[in-house]
Tab-separated table of C-alpha atoms in Angstrom:
chain	number	residue	atom	x	y	z
A	290	UNK	CA	-72.409	-197.246	-0.919
A	291	UNK	CA	-68.639	-196.861	-1.056
A	292	UNK	CA	-66.932	-194.380	-3.400
A	293	UNK	CA	-63.321	-194.588	-4.437
A	294	UNK	CA	-60.861	-191.760	-3.914
A	295	UNK	CA	-58.751	-190.963	-7.003
A	296	UNK	CA	-55.306	-192.488	-7.445
A	297	UNK	CA	-53.790	-189.032	-7.033
A	298	UNK	CA	-55.115	-186.194	-4.890
A	299	UNK	CA	-55.011	-182.487	-5.783
A	300	UNK	CA	-53.785	-179.741	-3.509
A	301	UNK	CA	-52.776	-176.097	-3.411
A	302	UNK	CA	-49.053	-176.357	-2.750
A	303	UNK	CA	-45.971	-174.284	-1.942
A	304	UNK	CA	-42.635	-174.945	-3.627
A	305	UNK	CA	-40.273	-172.778	-1.569
A	306	UNK	CA	-40.231	-170.784	1.647
A	307	UNK	CA	-38.970	-167.767	-0.321
A	308	UNK	CA	-42.305	-167.746	-2.189
A	309	UNK	CA	-44.315	-168.843	0.813
A	310	UNK	CA	-47.662	-167.434	-0.344
A	311	UNK	CA	-47.433	-168.406	-4.018
A	312	UNK	CA	-49.685	-171.466	-4.254
A	313	UNK	CA	-50.110	-173.698	-7.288
A	314	UNK	CA	-52.654	-176.472	-7.737
A	315	UNK	CA	-50.775	-179.745	-8.218
A	316	UNK	CA	-51.346	-183.489	-7.950
A	317	UNK	CA	-49.668	-185.657	-5.335
A	318	UNK	CA	-49.568	-189.347	-4.447
A	319	UNK	CA	-51.282	-190.204	-1.145
A	320	UNK	CA	-50.131	-192.968	1.177
A	321	UNK	CA	-50.964	-196.561	0.367
A	322	UNK	CA	-54.463	-197.459	1.609
A	323	UNK	CA	-54.147	-199.772	4.632
A	324	UNK	CA	-56.625	-201.724	6.768
A	325	UNK	CA	-57.188	-198.974	9.354
A	326	UNK	CA	-57.366	-196.107	6.883
A	327	UNK	CA	-60.254	-193.791	6.083
A	328	UNK	CA	-60.589	-191.943	2.757
A	329	UNK	CA	-62.198	-188.506	3.033
A	330	UNK	CA	-63.460	-186.108	0.386
A	331	UNK	CA	-62.619	-182.703	1.817
A	332	UNK	CA	-65.232	-179.982	2.287
A	333	UNK	CA	-63.163	-177.293	3.989
A	334	UNK	CA	-59.954	-176.722	5.956
A	335	UNK	CA	-58.970	-174.232	8.622
A	336	UNK	CA	-55.821	-172.134	8.255
A	337	UNK	CA	-53.528	-172.564	11.260
A	338	UNK	CA	-50.602	-170.485	12.427
A	339	UNK	CA	-48.588	-173.687	12.088
A	340	UNK	CA	-49.196	-173.566	8.335
A	341	UNK	CA	-47.629	-170.114	8.185
A	342	UNK	CA	-44.690	-171.017	10.449
A	343	UNK	CA	-44.045	-173.992	8.148
A	344	UNK	CA	-44.226	-172.342	4.730
A	345	UNK	CA	-42.263	-169.255	5.808
A	346	UNK	CA	-39.458	-171.405	7.210
A	347	UNK	CA	-40.042	-170.088	10.728
A	348	UNK	CA	-39.768	-173.622	12.100
A	349	UNK	CA	-36.994	-174.694	9.702
A	350	UNK	CA	-36.594	-175.683	6.072
A	351	UNK	CA	-39.482	-177.332	4.231
A	352	UNK	CA	-39.438	-181.060	4.944
A	353	UNK	CA	-40.551	-181.787	1.393
A	354	UNK	CA	-41.214	-179.679	-1.682
A	355	UNK	CA	-43.781	-179.098	-2.969
A	356	UNK	CA	-45.765	-179.215	0.251
A	357	UNK	CA	-49.503	-178.963	0.882
A	358	UNK	CA	-50.195	-177.599	4.358
A	359	UNK	CA	-53.433	-177.545	6.345
A	360	UNK	CA	-54.436	-179.692	9.313
A	361	UNK	CA	-57.959	-178.636	10.199
A	362	UNK	CA	-59.854	-180.806	7.724
A	363	UNK	CA	-63.598	-181.466	7.522
A	364	UNK	CA	-65.076	-183.780	4.918
A	365	UNK	CA	-67.200	-186.774	3.994
A	366	UNK	CA	-66.022	-190.361	4.396
A	367	UNK	CA	-65.757	-192.189	1.067
A	368	UNK	CA	-64.211	-195.504	2.097
A	369	UNK	CA	-63.031	-197.273	5.236
A	370	UNK	CA	-60.551	-200.109	5.657
A	371	UNK	CA	-61.695	-203.553	6.839
A	372	UNK	CA	-60.430	-202.985	10.392
A	373	UNK	CA	-62.048	-199.559	10.871
A	374	UNK	CA	-64.688	-199.345	13.595
A	375	UNK	CA	-67.243	-196.644	14.352
A	376	UNK	CA	-66.812	-194.730	11.087
A	377	UNK	CA	-68.711	-195.422	7.869
A	378	UNK	CA	-68.997	-193.986	4.351
A	379	UNK	CA	-71.116	-190.844	4.316
A	380	UNK	CA	-70.118	-189.705	7.819
A	381	UNK	CA	-68.989	-186.099	8.252
A	382	UNK	CA	-65.641	-186.180	10.031
A	383	UNK	CA	-62.674	-184.053	10.995
A	384	UNK	CA	-58.903	-184.513	10.995
A	385	UNK	CA	-56.373	-182.478	12.962
A	386	UNK	CA	-52.602	-182.146	13.063
A	387	UNK	CA	-51.793	-185.868	13.317
A	388	UNK	CA	-52.664	-188.727	10.960
A	389	UNK	CA	-50.775	-191.732	12.400
A	390	UNK	CA	-49.002	-193.135	15.442
A	391	UNK	CA	-47.504	-196.530	16.228
A	392	UNK	CA	-50.547	-197.592	18.341
A	393	UNK	CA	-48.276	-199.876	20.397
A	394	UNK	CA	-46.191	-197.692	22.731
A	395	UNK	CA	-47.205	-196.766	26.307
A	396	UNK	CA	-48.326	-193.334	25.098
A	397	UNK	CA	-50.619	-194.753	22.422
A	398	UNK	CA	-52.105	-197.238	24.883
A	399	UNK	CA	-52.940	-194.564	27.470
A	400	UNK	CA	-54.846	-191.972	25.399
A	401	UNK	CA	-51.629	-190.064	24.779
A	402	UNK	CA	-51.129	-190.954	21.118
A	403	UNK	CA	-50.419	-187.277	20.455
A	404	UNK	CA	-47.089	-187.878	22.243
A	405	UNK	CA	-46.139	-191.033	20.321
A	406	UNK	CA	-42.431	-190.844	19.384
A	407	UNK	CA	-43.334	-192.237	15.962
A	408	UNK	CA	-46.247	-189.892	15.264
A	409	UNK	CA	-46.877	-188.755	11.695
A	410	UNK	CA	-47.884	-185.128	11.231
A	411	UNK	CA	-50.688	-184.339	8.808
A	412	UNK	CA	-48.176	-182.746	6.452
A	413	UNK	CA	-44.415	-182.883	5.956
A	414	UNK	CA	-43.741	-186.311	7.483
A	415	UNK	CA	-42.552	-189.547	5.812
A	416	UNK	CA	-44.849	-192.574	5.753
A	417	UNK	CA	-43.756	-196.125	6.533
A	418	UNK	CA	-45.264	-199.400	5.320
A	419	UNK	CA	-47.211	-201.167	8.024
A	420	UNK	CA	-47.654	-198.098	10.176
A	421	UNK	CA	-45.697	-195.415	12.010
A	422	UNK	CA	-42.374	-196.577	13.408
A	423	UNK	CA	-42.010	-199.685	11.224
A	424	UNK	CA	-38.823	-198.318	9.676
A	425	UNK	CA	-39.858	-199.477	6.185
A	426	UNK	CA	-40.215	-196.472	3.908
A	427	UNK	CA	-43.453	-196.252	1.939
A	428	UNK	CA	-42.615	-195.432	-1.680
A	429	UNK	CA	-44.553	-194.573	-4.825
A	430	UNK	CA	-44.361	-196.497	-8.109
A	431	UNK	CA	-41.206	-194.576	-9.057
A	432	UNK	CA	-39.444	-195.487	-5.818
A	433	UNK	CA	-39.817	-192.073	-4.165
A	434	UNK	CA	-40.622	-191.663	-0.476
A	435	UNK	CA	-44.301	-190.831	0.110
A	436	UNK	CA	-44.794	-187.861	2.433
A	437	UNK	CA	-47.906	-186.734	4.253
A	438	UNK	CA	-49.639	-183.819	2.551
A	439	UNK	CA	-52.154	-181.582	4.245
A	440	UNK	CA	-55.674	-180.312	3.972
A	441	UNK	CA	-55.591	-177.590	1.322
A	442	UNK	CA	-56.440	-180.567	-0.865
A	443	UNK	CA	-59.227	-182.536	-2.489
A	444	UNK	CA	-58.976	-185.627	-0.279
A	445	UNK	CA	-57.348	-187.024	2.849
A	446	UNK	CA	-56.320	-190.580	3.758
A	447	UNK	CA	-55.974	-191.008	7.505
A	448	UNK	CA	-55.709	-193.722	10.170
A	449	UNK	CA	-59.063	-194.117	11.950
A	450	UNK	CA	-57.593	-193.060	15.320
A	451	UNK	CA	-57.220	-189.533	13.982
A	452	UNK	CA	-60.650	-189.240	12.360
A	453	UNK	CA	-63.306	-187.568	14.524
A	454	UNK	CA	-67.084	-187.695	13.839
A	455	UNK	CA	-68.576	-184.184	13.850
A	456	UNK	CA	-71.890	-183.524	15.688
A	457	UNK	CA	-74.681	-182.443	13.367
A	458	UNK	CA	-75.197	-179.038	14.988
A	459	UNK	CA	-71.601	-177.826	14.482
A	460	UNK	CA	-71.185	-176.129	11.067
A	461	UNK	CA	-68.236	-177.445	9.050
A	462	UNK	CA	-66.488	-174.078	8.783
A	463	UNK	CA	-66.537	-173.843	12.603
A	464	UNK	CA	-65.583	-177.474	13.172
A	465	UNK	CA	-62.466	-177.145	11.001
A	466	UNK	CA	-60.466	-174.878	13.327
A	467	UNK	CA	-61.523	-177.012	16.287
A	468	UNK	CA	-59.405	-179.842	14.868
A	469	UNK	CA	-56.139	-178.082	15.771
A	470	UNK	CA	-56.689	-174.753	17.529
A	471	UNK	CA	-59.640	-176.109	19.448
A	472	UNK	CA	-58.007	-179.351	20.523
A	473	UNK	CA	-54.670	-177.678	21.289
A	474	UNK	CA	-56.381	-175.474	23.872
A	475	UNK	CA	-58.964	-177.946	25.174
A	476	UNK	CA	-56.461	-180.677	26.055
A	477	UNK	CA	-54.297	-178.690	28.530
A	478	UNK	CA	-57.338	-177.044	30.107
A	479	UNK	CA	-58.933	-180.437	30.699
A	480	UNK	CA	-55.721	-182.010	31.995
A	481	UNK	CA	-55.276	-179.080	34.400
A	482	UNK	CA	-58.644	-179.870	35.966
A	483	UNK	CA	-60.340	-176.718	34.684
A	484	UNK	CA	-63.817	-176.467	36.157
A	485	UNK	CA	-65.907	-174.878	38.918
A	486	UNK	CA	-63.801	-173.285	41.640
A	487	UNK	CA	-60.730	-172.849	39.408
A	488	UNK	CA	-59.336	-169.485	38.295
A	489	UNK	CA	-57.891	-169.607	34.800
A	490	UNK	CA	-56.177	-166.917	32.725
A	491	UNK	CA	-55.928	-166.998	28.944
A	492	UNK	CA	-53.017	-165.013	27.511
A	493	UNK	CA	-53.287	-163.870	23.913
A	494	UNK	CA	-56.808	-163.516	22.539
A	495	UNK	CA	-56.302	-164.681	18.983
A	496	UNK	CA	-56.920	-167.861	17.040
A	497	UNK	CA	-55.946	-170.140	19.909
A	498	UNK	CA	-56.934	-167.862	22.759
A	499	UNK	CA	-60.496	-167.269	21.625
A	500	UNK	CA	-61.069	-171.053	21.655
A	501	UNK	CA	-59.482	-171.237	25.103
A	502	UNK	CA	-61.992	-168.693	26.422
A	503	UNK	CA	-64.887	-170.764	25.049
A	504	UNK	CA	-63.591	-174.000	26.591
A	505	UNK	CA	-62.526	-172.583	29.974
A	506	UNK	CA	-65.931	-170.971	30.486
A	507	UNK	CA	-67.730	-174.034	29.115
A	508	UNK	CA	-65.895	-176.212	31.628
A	509	UNK	CA	-67.067	-173.977	34.475
A	510	UNK	CA	-63.992	-171.987	35.544
A	511	UNK	CA	-63.763	-168.305	36.427
A	512	UNK	CA	-61.933	-166.884	33.412
A	513	UNK	CA	-59.623	-163.918	32.847
A	514	UNK	CA	-58.536	-162.713	29.415
A	515	UNK	CA	-55.048	-161.171	29.429
A	516	UNK	CA	-54.317	-159.171	26.286
A	517	UNK	CA	-52.077	-156.358	25.113
A	518	UNK	CA	-54.931	-155.202	22.836
A	519	UNK	CA	-57.554	-153.324	24.904
A	520	UNK	CA	-59.864	-153.240	21.876
A	521	UNK	CA	-60.499	-156.969	22.253
A	522	UNK	CA	-62.251	-156.557	25.608
A	523	UNK	CA	-65.832	-156.648	24.306
A	524	UNK	CA	-65.228	-159.746	22.169
A	525	UNK	CA	-63.334	-161.511	24.962
A	526	UNK	CA	-66.255	-161.011	27.335
A	527	UNK	CA	-68.700	-162.317	24.709
A	528	UNK	CA	-66.532	-165.403	24.215
A	529	UNK	CA	-66.658	-166.283	27.901
A	530	UNK	CA	-64.192	-164.167	29.881
A	531	UNK	CA	-65.473	-162.978	33.251
A	532	UNK	CA	-62.674	-160.416	33.481
A	533	UNK	CA	-60.418	-158.577	31.008
A	534	UNK	CA	-56.944	-157.264	31.869
A	535	UNK	CA	-54.861	-155.111	29.548
A	536	UNK	CA	-51.233	-156.136	29.929
A	537	UNK	CA	-50.287	-152.741	28.503
A	538	UNK	CA	-51.335	-151.131	31.795
A	539	UNK	CA	-48.562	-150.337	34.247
A	540	UNK	CA	-48.402	-152.755	37.178
A	541	UNK	CA	-51.270	-154.805	35.701
A	542	UNK	CA	-50.081	-157.921	37.522
A	543	UNK	CA	-49.848	-156.538	41.059
A	544	UNK	CA	-53.547	-156.910	41.993
A	545	UNK	CA	-53.462	-160.435	40.579
A	546	UNK	CA	-50.616	-161.819	42.681
A	547	UNK	CA	-51.231	-165.462	43.723
A	548	UNK	CA	-54.536	-165.568	41.767
A	549	UNK	CA	-54.476	-168.122	38.955
A	550	UNK	CA	-54.472	-171.892	39.242
A	551	UNK	CA	-53.596	-172.121	35.566
A	552	UNK	CA	-52.420	-169.745	32.865
A	553	UNK	CA	-52.807	-170.930	29.291
A	554	UNK	CA	-50.465	-168.926	27.092
A	555	UNK	CA	-51.816	-168.821	23.550
A	556	UNK	CA	-49.559	-166.022	22.295
A	557	UNK	CA	-46.734	-166.818	19.900
A	558	UNK	CA	-44.552	-163.848	20.880
A	559	UNK	CA	-43.651	-165.211	24.320
A	560	UNK	CA	-40.006	-164.494	23.495
A	561	UNK	CA	-40.836	-160.829	24.155
A	562	UNK	CA	-42.692	-161.413	27.460
A	563	UNK	CA	-41.556	-160.444	30.941
A	564	UNK	CA	-42.256	-163.973	32.127
A	565	UNK	CA	-41.482	-163.221	35.764
A	566	UNK	CA	-44.423	-160.809	35.848
A	567	UNK	CA	-46.814	-163.411	34.446
A	568	UNK	CA	-45.518	-166.093	36.817
A	569	UNK	CA	-46.145	-163.785	39.791
A	570	UNK	CA	-49.900	-164.031	39.186
A	571	UNK	CA	-49.962	-167.804	39.734
A	572	UNK	CA	-51.387	-169.314	42.900
A	573	UNK	CA	-49.178	-171.695	44.867
A	574	UNK	CA	-48.267	-174.629	42.595
A	575	UNK	CA	-49.943	-172.938	39.645
A	576	UNK	CA	-48.713	-173.547	36.100
A	577	UNK	CA	-47.901	-171.321	33.121
A	578	UNK	CA	-48.628	-173.515	30.128
A	579	UNK	CA	-47.578	-172.759	26.534
A	580	UNK	CA	-49.494	-173.705	23.414
A	581	UNK	CA	-48.401	-170.691	21.372
A	582	UNK	CA	-45.080	-171.661	19.792
A	583	UNK	CA	-42.849	-168.716	18.844
A	584	UNK	CA	-40.083	-168.970	16.264
A	585	UNK	CA	-37.573	-167.689	18.839
A	586	UNK	CA	-36.396	-169.022	22.244
A	587	UNK	CA	-38.249	-168.184	25.447
A	588	UNK	CA	-36.781	-165.493	27.729
A	589	UNK	CA	-34.071	-166.649	30.115
A	590	UNK	CA	-35.177	-167.369	33.656
A	591	UNK	CA	-33.471	-168.456	36.869
A	592	UNK	CA	-34.587	-171.498	38.854
A	593	UNK	CA	-35.178	-169.129	41.751
A	594	UNK	CA	-37.920	-167.396	39.736
A	595	UNK	CA	-40.210	-170.368	40.362
A	596	UNK	CA	-39.710	-170.646	44.106
A	597	UNK	CA	-41.821	-167.758	45.443
A	598	UNK	CA	-45.073	-169.563	44.602
A	599	UNK	CA	-43.926	-173.058	43.702
A	600	UNK	CA	-44.957	-172.390	40.112
A	601	UNK	CA	-44.035	-174.313	36.982
A	602	UNK	CA	-43.862	-173.777	33.245
A	603	UNK	CA	-44.746	-176.290	30.554
A	604	UNK	CA	-46.326	-176.924	27.191
A	605	UNK	CA	-48.332	-179.459	25.235
A	606	UNK	CA	-48.958	-180.800	21.762
A	607	UNK	CA	-52.496	-180.967	20.302
A	608	UNK	CA	-54.596	-183.614	22.109
A	609	UNK	CA	-55.851	-187.199	22.011
A	610	UNK	CA	-58.890	-188.632	20.220
A	611	UNK	CA	-60.589	-189.035	23.602
A	612	UNK	CA	-60.140	-185.309	24.227
A	613	UNK	CA	-61.213	-184.381	20.689
A	614	UNK	CA	-64.511	-186.218	21.133
A	615	UNK	CA	-65.040	-184.605	24.554
A	616	UNK	CA	-64.345	-181.167	23.055
A	617	UNK	CA	-66.829	-181.687	20.228
A	618	UNK	CA	-69.454	-182.894	22.706
A	619	UNK	CA	-68.895	-179.793	24.866
A	620	UNK	CA	-69.228	-177.482	21.856
A	621	UNK	CA	-72.353	-179.286	20.691
A	622	UNK	CA	-74.131	-179.488	24.050
A	623	UNK	CA	-73.275	-175.948	25.209
A	624	UNK	CA	-73.757	-174.397	21.760
A	625	UNK	CA	-70.268	-172.880	21.716
A	626	UNK	CA	-69.356	-171.031	18.531
A	627	UNK	CA	-65.917	-169.704	17.532
A	628	UNK	CA	-65.486	-166.588	15.372
A	629	UNK	CA	-64.478	-167.700	11.877
A	630	UNK	CA	-63.824	-165.936	8.570
A	631	UNK	CA	-64.417	-167.895	5.346
A	632	UNK	CA	-62.362	-167.632	2.153
A	633	UNK	CA	-62.917	-169.661	-1.021
A	634	UNK	CA	-59.988	-171.956	-1.741
A	635	UNK	CA	-57.937	-171.138	-4.850
A	636	UNK	CA	-54.398	-169.943	-5.534
A	637	UNK	CA	-55.498	-166.413	-4.662
A	638	UNK	CA	-57.649	-167.553	-1.744
A	639	UNK	CA	-54.820	-169.514	-0.121
A	640	UNK	CA	-52.480	-166.560	-0.600
A	641	UNK	CA	-54.950	-164.159	0.987
A	642	UNK	CA	-55.601	-166.509	3.906
A	643	UNK	CA	-51.997	-167.188	4.905
A	644	UNK	CA	-50.992	-163.549	4.466
A	645	UNK	CA	-53.847	-162.459	6.763
A	646	UNK	CA	-52.780	-165.004	9.380
A	647	UNK	CA	-49.136	-163.904	9.083
A	648	UNK	CA	-49.977	-160.320	10.085
A	649	UNK	CA	-52.715	-161.275	12.608
A	650	UNK	CA	-55.415	-159.672	10.457
A	651	UNK	CA	-57.998	-162.296	11.427
A	652	UNK	CA	-60.937	-162.424	13.862
A	653	UNK	CA	-60.166	-165.103	14.937
A	654	UNK	CA	-59.574	-168.001	12.529
A	655	UNK	CA	-59.886	-168.503	8.775
A	656	UNK	CA	-61.485	-171.512	7.096
A	657	UNK	CA	-60.930	-172.221	3.422
A	658	UNK	CA	-64.227	-173.302	1.830
A	659	UNK	CA	-65.588	-174.042	-1.649
A	660	UNK	CA	-63.596	-177.250	-2.100
A	661	UNK	CA	-66.138	-178.991	-4.332
A	662	UNK	CA	-65.967	-176.191	-6.883
A	663	UNK	CA	-62.183	-175.841	-6.722
A	664	UNK	CA	-61.449	-179.546	-7.063
A	665	UNK	CA	-64.524	-180.558	-9.098
A	666	UNK	CA	-65.454	-183.210	-6.533
A	667	UNK	CA	-69.007	-184.518	-6.230
């Protein structure tokens, strides 16, 4: 049985970066339903650091106002387009930080759609008729550009490529944060060949880093947690770290020289790091990889700083559908559980959630729940 999504969706929205935690419930027009689209009635949505960077203006002015953020969506499929395969009404699914790509470029054709130059973010991006990159603006009945709006909302309308079936044994409030934080950390670990025999360090044991510990251990590596908060040692070890190093300790890096095949940096204050010290712990040809994205530039380094161990520095952006499905399978089969706080969605609930994330008062992610009550959905 197929149910129809309403003509307009509801969402808790922000109108200005100056009042970044003052949410109001408003209606918005979703994209036009196309042949590869999936309509989802939302059950919950994780709160990502990206949401806070966006609404505070840390990453620039708001792309559109009002804006509904949120890109860690879990919900029930209501309707699928005629070209959709493998997803049906009634399925429980997730959506992350991307809702469209062109599906035609070399990236899209090689399981790298998360690097499509025409990608559409889950919120704050303009839609085009006929798909991403067509150049034909999608407009509402009044002639206004239709923008993507995020998951603090009643419903989502998403291209099938970015809709991920959720295994039955993963609770929705845990699956939500996997859609961005989980995938953002799983993808680089997998692409780095993380597994038995590899030594991996996770820097920054927060929302991203605690997922990285789960995945790195689940994939079979020997895992170090590097944190400036000694009080996180017990939790880091429970999450999968074999070793804990306090980066507040003097000369912490010296015993670790030439140790790590891969460092996954999940901190978003890298602009304050002594990067040379971190790089010194890499094995020959090891990589320091960034998924935490600070508002400020990285520290200045010389080319010579990379030559003592042939190291490199890089970054990545979320992950592909192939990797999302692998990640969910890993979590399901190895019974991996993140640490999640739940807050009922409302104007006050959204405010509380983003303000807690802003000051890092979270262990380790927040999921907004109670959508059926808030939006009066079935």
